[in-house]
């Protein structure tokens, strides 16, 4: 299994909207993809705003590429996310999952 780790930052006024976008729109679409194994979304307040870290899980790198494209490390930023985020990682990092719950 592959874990795809990515983060983005937003202002407090946009944080609830971004969280709702992830929960209600983006992650259900990702869950429907062949090879998707779920996702975790983590949120924390920082002095500069609110940071979100997403960990999406896929059965293989090929499944990640079905989501992200041939260059699997490129961030996938939907237009609604672009409106809500102040900054984000331009690239995701991928890890082989070696221990899981």
PDB file of N, CA and C in Angstrom:
ATOM      1  N   UNK A   1       0.849  -1.169   0.000  1.00  0.00           N
ATOM      2  CA  UNK A   1       0.000   0.000   0.000  1.00  0.00           C
ATOM      3  C   UNK A   1       0.896   1.234   0.000  1.00  0.00           C
ATOM      4  N   UNK A   2       0.421   2.291  -0.653  1.00  0.00           N
ATOM      5  CA  UNK A   2       1.150   3.549  -0.772  1.00  0.00           C
ATOM      6  C   UNK A   2       0.390   4.644  -0.043  1.00  0.00           C
ATOM      7  N   UNK A   3       1.103   5.416   0.777  1.00  0.00           N
ATOM      8  CA  UNK A   3       0.538   6.594   1.420  1.00  0.00           C
ATOM      9  C   UNK A   3       1.016   7.833   0.691  1.00  0.00           C
ATOM     10  N   UNK A   4       0.078   8.687   0.322  1.00  0.00           N
ATOM     11  CA  UNK A   4       0.379   9.951  -0.377  1.00  0.00           C
ATOM     12  C   UNK A   4       0.175  11.086   0.623  1.00  0.00           C
ATOM     13  N   UNK A   5       1.252  11.787   0.967  1.00  0.00           N
ATOM     14  CA  UNK A   5       1.230  12.823   1.992  1.00  0.00           C
ATOM     15  C   UNK A   5       1.355  14.196   1.339  1.00  0.00           C
ATOM     16  N   UNK A   6       0.465  15.113   1.746  1.00  0.00           N
ATOM     17  CA  UNK A   6       0.421  16.447   1.148  1.00  0.00           C
ATOM     18  C   UNK A   6      -0.151  17.430   2.163  1.00  0.00           C
ATOM     19  N   UNK A   7       0.244  18.703   2.073  1.00  0.00           N
ATOM     20  CA  UNK A   7      -0.319  19.696   2.985  1.00  0.00           C
ATOM     21  C   UNK A   7      -0.617  21.010   2.279  1.00  0.00           C
ATOM     22  N   UNK A   8      -1.586  21.721   2.860  1.00  0.00           N
ATOM     23  CA  UNK A   8      -1.968  23.040   2.380  1.00  0.00           C
ATOM     24  C   UNK A   8      -2.346  23.906   3.565  1.00  0.00           C
ATOM     25  N   UNK A   9      -2.296  25.215   3.359  1.00  0.00           N
ATOM     26  CA  UNK A   9      -2.567  26.155   4.434  1.00  0.00           C
ATOM     27  C   UNK A   9      -3.615  27.180   3.998  1.00  0.00           C
ATOM     28  N   UNK A  10      -4.466  27.570   4.944  1.00  0.00           N
ATOM     29  CA  UNK A  10      -5.530  28.524   4.665  1.00  0.00           C
ATOM     30  C   UNK A  10      -5.716  29.459   5.852  1.00  0.00           C
ATOM     31  N   UNK A  11      -6.475  30.511   5.650  1.00  0.00           N
ATOM     32  CA  UNK A  11      -6.815  31.424   6.733  1.00  0.00           C
ATOM     33  C   UNK A  11      -7.941  30.808   7.564  1.00  0.00           C
ATOM     34  N   UNK A  12      -8.029  31.160   8.846  1.00  0.00           N
ATOM     35  CA  UNK A  12      -9.077  30.594   9.696  1.00  0.00           C
ATOM     36  C   UNK A  12     -10.490  30.762   9.110  1.00  0.00           C
ATOM     37  N   UNK A  13     -10.753  31.858   8.451  1.00  0.00           N
ATOM     38  CA  UNK A  13     -12.080  32.101   7.882  1.00  0.00           C
ATOM     39  C   UNK A  13     -12.433  31.095   6.785  1.00  0.00           C
ATOM     40  N   UNK A  14     -11.437  30.497   6.142  1.00  0.00           N
ATOM     41  CA  UNK A  14     -11.671  29.537   5.062  1.00  0.00           C
ATOM     42  C   UNK A  14     -11.517  28.079   5.491  1.00  0.00           C
ATOM     43  N   UNK A  15     -11.081  27.855   6.723  1.00  0.00           N
ATOM     44  CA  UNK A  15     -10.726  26.499   7.156  1.00  0.00           C
ATOM     45  C   UNK A  15     -11.931  25.558   7.169  1.00  0.00           C
ATOM     46  N   UNK A  16     -13.049  25.981   7.713  1.00  0.00           N
ATOM     47  CA  UNK A  16     -14.212  25.101   7.757  1.00  0.00           C
ATOM     48  C   UNK A  16     -14.709  24.791   6.347  1.00  0.00           C
ATOM     49  N   UNK A  17     -14.665  25.769   5.465  1.00  0.00           N
ATOM     50  CA  UNK A  17     -15.078  25.544   4.083  1.00  0.00           C
ATOM     51  C   UNK A  17     -14.160  24.567   3.367  1.00  0.00           C
ATOM     52  N   UNK A  18     -12.862  24.677   3.608  1.00  0.00           N
ATOM     53  CA  UNK A  18     -11.933  23.747   2.983  1.00  0.00           C
ATOM     54  C   UNK A  18     -12.140  22.329   3.526  1.00  0.00           C
ATOM     55  N   UNK A  19     -12.314  22.219   4.833  1.00  0.00           N
ATOM     56  CA  UNK A  19     -12.563  20.905   5.424  1.00  0.00           C
ATOM     57  C   UNK A  19     -13.833  20.281   4.834  1.00  0.00           C
ATOM     58  N   UNK A  20     -14.884  21.077   4.689  1.00  0.00           N
ATOM     59  CA  UNK A  20     -16.137  20.577   4.105  1.00  0.00           C
ATOM     60  C   UNK A  20     -15.935  20.153   2.656  1.00  0.00           C
ATOM     61  N   UNK A  21     -15.150  20.923   1.888  1.00  0.00           N
ATOM     62  CA  UNK A  21     -14.853  20.563   0.505  1.00  0.00           C
ATOM     63  C   UNK A  21     -14.164  19.198   0.445  1.00  0.00           C
ATOM     64  N   UNK A  22     -13.182  18.989   1.306  1.00  0.00           N
ATOM     65  CA  UNK A  22     -12.487  17.694   1.325  1.00  0.00           C
ATOM     66  C   UNK A  22     -13.449  16.566   1.667  1.00  0.00           C
ATOM     67  N   UNK A  23     -14.185  16.745   2.758  1.00  0.00           N
ATOM     68  CA  UNK A  23     -15.065  15.696   3.267  1.00  0.00           C
ATOM     69  C   UNK A  23     -16.218  15.382   2.311  1.00  0.00           C
ATOM     70  N   UNK A  24     -16.845  16.421   1.763  1.00  0.00           N
ATOM     71  CA  UNK A  24     -18.087  16.240   1.012  1.00  0.00           C
ATOM     72  C   UNK A  24     -17.899  16.103  -0.491  1.00  0.00           C
ATOM     73  N   UNK A  25     -16.811  16.640  -1.033  1.00  0.00           N
ATOM     74  CA  UNK A  25     -16.630  16.650  -2.487  1.00  0.00           C
ATOM     75  C   UNK A  25     -15.433  15.827  -2.955  1.00  0.00           C
ATOM     76  N   UNK A  26     -14.232  16.243  -2.550  1.00  0.00           N
ATOM     77  CA  UNK A  26     -13.029  15.629  -3.109  1.00  0.00           C
ATOM     78  C   UNK A  26     -12.824  14.185  -2.645  1.00  0.00           C
ATOM     79  N   UNK A  27     -12.872  13.942  -1.355  1.00  0.00           N
ATOM     80  CA  UNK A  27     -12.540  12.601  -0.874  1.00  0.00           C
ATOM     81  C   UNK A  27     -13.546  11.535  -1.308  1.00  0.00           C
ATOM     82  N   UNK A  28     -14.833  11.832  -1.422  1.00  0.00           N
ATOM     83  CA  UNK A  28     -15.727  10.814  -1.998  1.00  0.00           C
ATOM     84  C   UNK A  28     -15.366  10.465  -3.449  1.00  0.00           C
ATOM     85  N   UNK A  29     -14.898  11.443  -4.217  1.00  0.00           N
ATOM     86  CA  UNK A  29     -14.458  11.166  -5.591  1.00  0.00           C
ATOM     87  C   UNK A  29     -13.218  10.277  -5.582  1.00  0.00           C
ATOM     88  N   UNK A  30     -12.285  10.575  -4.702  1.00  0.00           N
ATOM     89  CA  UNK A  30     -11.062   9.766  -4.602  1.00  0.00           C
ATOM     90  C   UNK A  30     -11.415   8.351  -4.148  1.00  0.00           C
ATOM     91  N   UNK A  31     -12.337   8.231  -3.199  1.00  0.00           N
ATOM     92  CA  UNK A  31     -12.728   6.911  -2.688  1.00  0.00           C
ATOM     93  C   UNK A  31     -13.321   6.033  -3.780  1.00  0.00           C
ATOM     94  N   UNK A  32     -13.925   6.646  -4.792  1.00  0.00           N
ATOM     95  CA  UNK A  32     -14.545   5.883  -5.878  1.00  0.00           C
ATOM     96  C   UNK A  32     -13.536   5.377  -6.902  1.00  0.00           C
ATOM     97  N   UNK A  33     -12.296   5.851  -6.839  1.00  0.00           N
ATOM     98  CA  UNK A  33     -11.277   5.428  -7.800  1.00  0.00           C
ATOM     99  C   UNK A  33     -10.822   3.995  -7.530  1.00  0.00           C
ATOM    100  N   UNK A  34     -10.576   3.269  -8.593  1.00  0.00           N
ATOM    101  CA  UNK A  34     -10.027   1.928  -8.449  1.00  0.00           C
ATOM    102  C   UNK A  34      -8.679   2.006  -7.740  1.00  0.00           C
ATOM    103  N   UNK A  35      -8.516   1.226  -6.693  1.00  0.00           N
ATOM    104  CA  UNK A  35      -7.251   1.193  -5.965  1.00  0.00           C
ATOM    105  C   UNK A  35      -7.172   2.154  -4.800  1.00  0.00           C
ATOM    106  N   UNK A  36      -8.200   2.963  -4.584  1.00  0.00           N
ATOM    107  CA  UNK A  36      -8.212   3.862  -3.429  1.00  0.00           C
ATOM    108  C   UNK A  36      -8.464   3.049  -2.168  1.00  0.00           C
ATOM    109  N   UNK A  37      -7.757   3.391  -1.097  1.00  0.00           N
ATOM    110  CA  UNK A  37      -7.883   2.659   0.165  1.00  0.00           C
ATOM    111  C   UNK A  37      -8.272   3.569   1.324  1.00  0.00           C
ATOM    112  N   UNK A  38      -8.770   4.783   1.029  1.00  0.00           N
ATOM    113  CA  UNK A  38      -9.212   5.681   2.089  1.00  0.00           C
ATOM    114  C   UNK A  38      -8.267   6.847   2.286  1.00  0.00           C
ATOM    115  N   UNK A  39      -8.613   7.676   3.273  1.00  0.00           N
ATOM    116  CA  UNK A  39      -7.832   8.886   3.509  1.00  0.00           C
ATOM    117  C   UNK A  39      -7.992   9.345   4.952  1.00  0.00           C
ATOM    118  N   UNK A  40      -6.993  10.049   5.413  1.00  0.00           N
ATOM    119  CA  UNK A  40      -7.035  10.763   6.679  1.00  0.00           C
ATOM    120  C   UNK A  40      -6.815  12.234   6.380  1.00  0.00           C
ATOM    121  N   UNK A  41      -7.536  13.097   7.082  1.00  0.00           N
ATOM    122  CA  UNK A  41      -7.317  14.536   6.995  1.00  0.00           C
ATOM    123  C   UNK A  41      -7.007  15.013   8.407  1.00  0.00           C
ATOM    124  N   UNK A  42      -5.904  15.731   8.539  1.00  0.00           N
ATOM    125  CA  UNK A  42      -5.483  16.271   9.827  1.00  0.00           C
ATOM    126  C   UNK A  42      -5.445  17.787   9.724  1.00  0.00           C
ATOM    127  N   UNK A  43      -5.826  18.446  10.793  1.00  0.00           N
ATOM    128  CA  UNK A  43      -5.945  19.907  10.795  1.00  0.00           C
ATOM    129  C   UNK A  43      -5.320  20.449  12.071  1.00  0.00           C
ATOM    130  N   UNK A  44      -4.623  21.579  11.931  1.00  0.00           N
ATOM    131  CA  UNK A  44      -4.081  22.226  13.135  1.00  0.00           C
ATOM    132  C   UNK A  44      -4.009  23.725  12.920  1.00  0.00           C
ATOM    133  N   UNK A  45      -4.259  24.457  14.006  1.00  0.00           N
ATOM    134  CA  UNK A  45      -4.096  25.904  13.986  1.00  0.00           C
ATOM    135  C   UNK A  45      -2.619  26.224  14.135  1.00  0.00           C
ATOM    136  N   UNK A  46      -2.159  27.214  13.380  1.00  0.00           N
ATOM    137  CA  UNK A  46      -0.774  27.679  13.456  1.00  0.00           C
ATOM    138  C   UNK A  46      -0.797  29.195  13.617  1.00  0.00           C
ATOM    139  N   UNK A  47       0.326  29.808  13.956  1.00  0.00           N
ATOM    140  CA  UNK A  47       0.349  31.267  14.061  1.00  0.00           C
ATOM    141  C   UNK A  47      -0.014  31.967  12.742  1.00  0.00           C
ATOM    142  N   UNK A  48       0.181  31.281  11.607  1.00  0.00           N
ATOM    143  CA  UNK A  48      -0.082  31.882  10.298  1.00  0.00           C
ATOM    144  C   UNK A  48      -1.443  31.517   9.720  1.00  0.00           C
ATOM    145  N   UNK A  49      -2.209  30.675  10.385  1.00  0.00           N
ATOM    146  CA  UNK A  49      -3.490  30.259   9.848  1.00  0.00           C
ATOM    147  C   UNK A  49      -3.817  28.840  10.261  1.00  0.00           C
ATOM    148  N   UNK A  50      -4.317  28.061   9.320  1.00  0.00           N
ATOM    149  CA  UNK A  50      -4.696  26.677   9.588  1.00  0.00           C
ATOM    150  C   UNK A  50      -4.017  25.786   8.559  1.00  0.00           C
ATOM    151  N   UNK A  51      -3.370  24.742   9.036  1.00  0.00           N
ATOM    152  CA  UNK A  51      -2.699  23.793   8.147  1.00  0.00           C
ATOM    153  C   UNK A  51      -3.502  22.502   8.083  1.00  0.00           C
ATOM    154  N   UNK A  52      -3.642  21.983   6.876  1.00  0.00           N
ATOM    155  CA  UNK A  52      -4.269  20.685   6.651  1.00  0.00           C
ATOM    156  C   UNK A  52      -3.227  19.743   6.067  1.00  0.00           C
ATOM    157  N   UNK A  53      -3.190  18.536   6.585  1.00  0.00           N
ATOM    158  CA  UNK A  53      -2.339  17.492   6.034  1.00  0.00           C
ATOM    159  C   UNK A  53      -3.260  16.353   5.628  1.00  0.00           C
ATOM    160  N   UNK A  54      -3.114  15.906   4.396  1.00  0.00           N
ATOM    161  CA  UNK A  54      -3.915  14.766   3.942  1.00  0.00           C
ATOM    162  C   UNK A  54      -2.992  13.582   3.693  1.00  0.00           C
ATOM    163  N   UNK A  55      -3.481  12.431   4.097  1.00  0.00           N
ATOM    164  CA  UNK A  55      -2.813  11.174   3.818  1.00  0.00           C
ATOM    165  C   UNK A  55      -3.828  10.315   3.084  1.00  0.00           C
ATOM    166  N   UNK A  56      -3.647  10.176   1.791  1.00  0.00           N
ATOM    167  CA  UNK A  56      -4.516   9.303   1.010  1.00  0.00           C
ATOM    168  C   UNK A  56      -3.783   7.988   0.795  1.00  0.00           C
ATOM    169  N   UNK A  57      -4.532   6.922   0.811  1.00  0.00           N
ATOM    170  CA  UNK A  57      -3.965   5.584   0.715  1.00  0.00           C
ATOM    171  C   UNK A  57      -4.421   4.928  -0.581  1.00  0.00           C
ATOM    172  N   UNK A  58      -3.479   4.289  -1.255  1.00  0.00           N
ATOM    173  CA  UNK A  58      -3.741   3.629  -2.526  1.00  0.00           C
ATOM    174  C   UNK A  58      -3.085   2.259  -2.514  1.00  0.00           C
ATOM    175  N   UNK A  59      -3.639   1.329  -3.262  1.00  0.00           N
ATOM    176  CA  UNK A  59      -3.094  -0.035  -3.266  1.00  0.00           C
ATOM    177  C   UNK A  59      -1.751  -0.127  -3.977  1.00  0.00           C
ATOM    178  N   UNK A  60      -1.440   0.828  -4.877  1.00  0.00           N
ATOM    179  CA  UNK A  60      -0.188   0.764  -5.633  1.00  0.00           C
ATOM    180  C   UNK A  60       0.132   2.136  -6.219  1.00  0.00           C
ATOM    181  N   UNK A  61       1.355   2.270  -6.728  1.00  0.00           N
ATOM    182  CA  UNK A  61       1.727   3.514  -7.405  1.00  0.00           C
ATOM    183  C   UNK A  61       0.884   3.713  -8.667  1.00  0.00           C
ATOM    184  N   UNK A  62       0.529   2.631  -9.329  1.00  0.00           N
ATOM    185  CA  UNK A  62      -0.346   2.744 -10.505  1.00  0.00           C
ATOM    186  C   UNK A  62      -1.693   3.350 -10.118  1.00  0.00           C
ATOM    187  N   UNK A  63      -2.209   2.997  -8.951  1.00  0.00           N
ATOM    188  CA  UNK A  63      -3.471   3.584  -8.488  1.00  0.00           C
ATOM    189  C   UNK A  63      -3.292   5.070  -8.188  1.00  0.00           C
ATOM    190  N   UNK A  64      -2.155   5.448  -7.616  1.00  0.00           N
ATOM    191  CA  UNK A  64      -1.864   6.868  -7.383  1.00  0.00           C
ATOM    192  C   UNK A  64      -1.858   7.605  -8.719  1.00  0.00           C
ATOM    193  N   UNK A  65      -1.236   7.020  -9.723  1.00  0.00           N
ATOM    194  CA  UNK A  65      -1.162   7.666 -11.038  1.00  0.00           C
ATOM    195  C   UNK A  65      -2.537   7.823 -11.679  1.00  0.00           C
ATOM    196  N   UNK A  66      -3.461   6.934 -11.396  1.00  0.00           N
ATOM    197  CA  UNK A  66      -4.824   7.101 -11.907  1.00  0.00           C
ATOM    198  C   UNK A  66      -5.461   8.345 -11.311  1.00  0.00           C
ATOM    199  N   UNK A  67      -5.059   8.698 -10.102  1.00  0.00           N
ATOM    200  CA  UNK A  67      -5.551   9.901  -9.438  1.00  0.00           C
ATOM    201  C   UNK A  67      -4.775  11.150  -9.862  1.00  0.00           C
ATOM    202  N   UNK A  68      -3.446  11.067  -9.828  1.00  0.00           N
ATOM    203  CA  UNK A  68      -2.599  12.252  -9.969  1.00  0.00           C
ATOM    204  C   UNK A  68      -2.004  12.440 -11.353  1.00  0.00           C
ATOM    205  N   UNK A  69      -1.986  11.405 -12.165  1.00  0.00           N
ATOM    206  CA  UNK A  69      -1.344  11.492 -13.467  1.00  0.00           C
ATOM    207  C   UNK A  69       0.000  10.786 -13.471  1.00  0.00           C
ATOM    208  N   UNK A  70       0.634  10.803 -14.622  1.00  0.00           N
ATOM    209  CA  UNK A  70       1.900  10.078 -14.812  1.00  0.00           C
ATOM    210  C   UNK A  70       2.963  10.493 -13.796  1.00  0.00           C
ATOM    211  N   UNK A  71       3.126  11.825 -13.590  1.00  0.00           N
ATOM    212  CA  UNK A  71       4.043  12.320 -12.554  1.00  0.00           C
ATOM    213  C   UNK A  71       3.258  12.353 -11.251  1.00  0.00           C
ATOM    214  N   UNK A  72       3.270  11.262 -10.540  1.00  0.00           N
ATOM    215  CA  UNK A  72       2.410  11.071  -9.371  1.00  0.00           C
ATOM    216  C   UNK A  72       2.678  12.065  -8.248  1.00  0.00           C
ATOM    217  N   UNK A  73       3.829  12.702  -8.256  1.00  0.00           N
ATOM    218  CA  UNK A  73       4.152  13.637  -7.175  1.00  0.00           C
ATOM    219  C   UNK A  73       3.532  15.011  -7.355  1.00  0.00           C
ATOM    220  N   UNK A  74       3.025  15.327  -8.520  1.00  0.00           N
ATOM    221  CA  UNK A  74       2.406  16.633  -8.744  1.00  0.00           C
ATOM    222  C   UNK A  74       1.150  16.748  -7.892  1.00  0.00           C
ATOM    223  N   UNK A  75       0.998  17.868  -7.201  1.00  0.00           N
ATOM    224  CA  UNK A  75      -0.186  18.098  -6.386  1.00  0.00           C
ATOM    225  C   UNK A  75      -1.423  18.178  -7.280  1.00  0.00           C
ATOM    226  N   UNK A  76      -2.526  17.625  -6.794  1.00  0.00           N
ATOM    227  CA  UNK A  76      -3.803  17.705  -7.498  1.00  0.00           C
ATOM    228  C   UNK A  76      -4.623  18.776  -6.781  1.00  0.00           C
ATOM    229  N   UNK A  77      -4.797  19.921  -7.420  1.00  0.00           N
ATOM    230  CA  UNK A  77      -5.488  21.048  -6.804  1.00  0.00           C
ATOM    231  C   UNK A  77      -6.740  21.365  -7.613  1.00  0.00           C
ATOM    232  N   UNK A  78      -7.883  21.070  -7.043  1.00  0.00           N
ATOM    233  CA  UNK A  78      -9.151  21.391  -7.685  1.00  0.00           C
ATOM    234  C   UNK A  78      -9.394  22.899  -7.609  1.00  0.00           C
ATOM    235  N   UNK A  79     -10.153  23.470  -8.535  1.00  0.00           N
ATOM    236  CA  UNK A  79     -10.410  24.918  -8.515  1.00  0.00           C
ATOM    237  C   UNK A  79     -10.964  25.416  -7.179  1.00  0.00           C
ATOM    238  N   UNK A  80     -11.878  24.668  -6.564  1.00  0.00           N
ATOM    239  CA  UNK A  80     -12.440  25.108  -5.275  1.00  0.00           C
ATOM    240  C   UNK A  80     -11.357  25.141  -4.204  1.00  0.00           C
ATOM    241  N   UNK A  81     -10.462  24.186  -4.196  1.00  0.00           N
ATOM    242  CA  UNK A  81      -9.361  24.184  -3.233  1.00  0.00           C
ATOM    243  C   UNK A  81      -8.454  25.385  -3.467  1.00  0.00           C
ATOM    244  N   UNK A  82      -8.184  25.683  -4.716  1.00  0.00           N
ATOM    245  CA  UNK A  82      -7.327  26.837  -5.053  1.00  0.00           C
ATOM    246  C   UNK A  82      -7.925  28.133  -4.499  1.00  0.00           C
ATOM    247  N   UNK A  83      -9.241  28.247  -4.521  1.00  0.00           N
ATOM    248  CA  UNK A  83      -9.913  29.432  -3.984  1.00  0.00           C
ATOM    249  C   UNK A  83      -9.746  29.548  -2.472  1.00  0.00           C
ATOM    250  N   UNK A  84      -9.720  28.433  -1.780  1.00  0.00           N
ATOM    251  CA  UNK A  84      -9.718  28.429  -0.318  1.00  0.00           C
ATOM    252  C   UNK A  84      -8.335  28.408   0.311  1.00  0.00           C
ATOM    253  N   UNK A  85      -7.348  27.891  -0.396  1.00  0.00           N
ATOM    254  CA  UNK A  85      -6.005  27.752   0.161  1.00  0.00           C
ATOM    255  C   UNK A  85      -5.161  28.996  -0.102  1.00  0.00           C
ATOM    256  N   UNK A  86      -4.341  29.368   0.873  1.00  0.00           N
ATOM    257  CA  UNK A  86      -3.369  30.451   0.696  1.00  0.00           C
ATOM    258  C   UNK A  86      -2.075  29.929   0.096  1.00  0.00           C
ATOM    259  N   UNK A  87      -1.701  28.720   0.484  1.00  0.00           N
ATOM    260  CA  UNK A  87      -0.487  28.095  -0.044  1.00  0.00           C
ATOM    261  C   UNK A  87      -0.623  26.591   0.107  1.00  0.00           C
ATOM    262  N   UNK A  88       0.193  25.882  -0.654  1.00  0.00           N
ATOM    263  CA  UNK A  88       0.157  24.423  -0.590  1.00  0.00           C
ATOM    264  C   UNK A  88       1.442  23.862  -1.168  1.00  0.00           C
ATOM    265  N   UNK A  89       1.712  22.626  -0.799  1.00  0.00           N
ATOM    266  CA  UNK A  89       2.875  21.930  -1.337  1.00  0.00           C
ATOM    267  C   UNK A  89       2.643  21.680  -2.830  1.00  0.00           C
ATOM    268  N   UNK A  90       3.577  22.045  -3.682  1.00  0.00           N
ATOM    269  CA  UNK A  90       3.395  21.788  -5.110  1.00  0.00           C
ATOM    270  C   UNK A  90       3.555  20.315  -5.478  1.00  0.00           C
ATOM    271  N   UNK A  91       4.151  19.561  -4.578  1.00  0.00           N
ATOM    272  CA  UNK A  91       4.374  18.137  -4.837  1.00  0.00           C
ATOM    273  C   UNK A  91       3.982  17.328  -3.604  1.00  0.00           C
ATOM    274  N   UNK A  92       3.483  16.151  -3.828  1.00  0.00           N
ATOM    275  CA  UNK A  92       3.152  15.215  -2.752  1.00  0.00           C
ATOM    276  C   UNK A  92       4.327  14.267  -2.558  1.00  0.00           C
ATOM    277  N   UNK A  93       4.367  13.641  -1.393  1.00  0.00           N
ATOM    278  CA  UNK A  93       5.383  12.631  -1.110  1.00  0.00           C
ATOM    279  C   UNK A  93       4.682  11.293  -0.948  1.00  0.00           C
ATOM    280  N   UNK A  94       5.341  10.235  -1.378  1.00  0.00           N
ATOM    281  CA  UNK A  94       4.754   8.900  -1.326  1.00  0.00           C
ATOM    282  C   UNK A  94       5.622   7.980  -0.488  1.00  0.00           C
ATOM    283  N   UNK A  95       4.942   7.147   0.296  1.00  0.00           N
ATOM    284  CA  UNK A  95       5.622   6.231   1.193  1.00  0.00           C
ATOM    285  C   UNK A  95       4.988   4.854   1.071  1.00  0.00           C
ATOM    286  N   UNK A  96       5.802   3.841   1.173  1.00  0.00           N
ATOM    287  CA  UNK A  96       5.275   2.489   1.280  1.00  0.00           C
ATOM    288  C   UNK A  96       4.783   2.289   2.709  1.00  0.00           C
ATOM    289  N   UNK A  97       3.575   1.840   2.884  1.00  0.00           N
ATOM    290  CA  UNK A  97       3.025   1.586   4.217  1.00  0.00           C
ATOM    291  C   UNK A  97       3.566   0.254   4.699  1.00  0.00           C
ATOM    292  N   UNK A  98       4.281   0.288   5.827  1.00  0.00           N
ATOM    293  CA  UNK A  98       4.893  -0.940   6.333  1.00  0.00           C
ATOM    294  C   UNK A  98       4.249  -1.416   7.639  1.00  0.00           C
ATOM    295  N   UNK A  99       3.510  -0.538   8.319  1.00  0.00           N
ATOM    296  CA  UNK A  99       2.756  -0.904   9.528  1.00  0.00           C
ATOM    297  C   UNK A  99       1.418  -0.190   9.416  1.00  0.00           C
ATOM    298  N   UNK A 100       0.347  -0.904   9.679  1.00  0.00           N
ATOM    299  CA  UNK A 100      -0.978  -0.273   9.608  1.00  0.00           C
ATOM    300  C   UNK A 100      -1.827  -0.768  10.769  1.00  0.00           C
ATOM    301  N   UNK A 101      -2.887  -0.005  11.111  1.00  0.00           N
ATOM    302  CA  UNK A 101      -3.737  -0.422  12.242  1.00  0.00           C
ATOM    303  C   UNK A 101      -4.445  -1.738  11.981  1.00  0.00           C
TER     304      UNK A 101
END
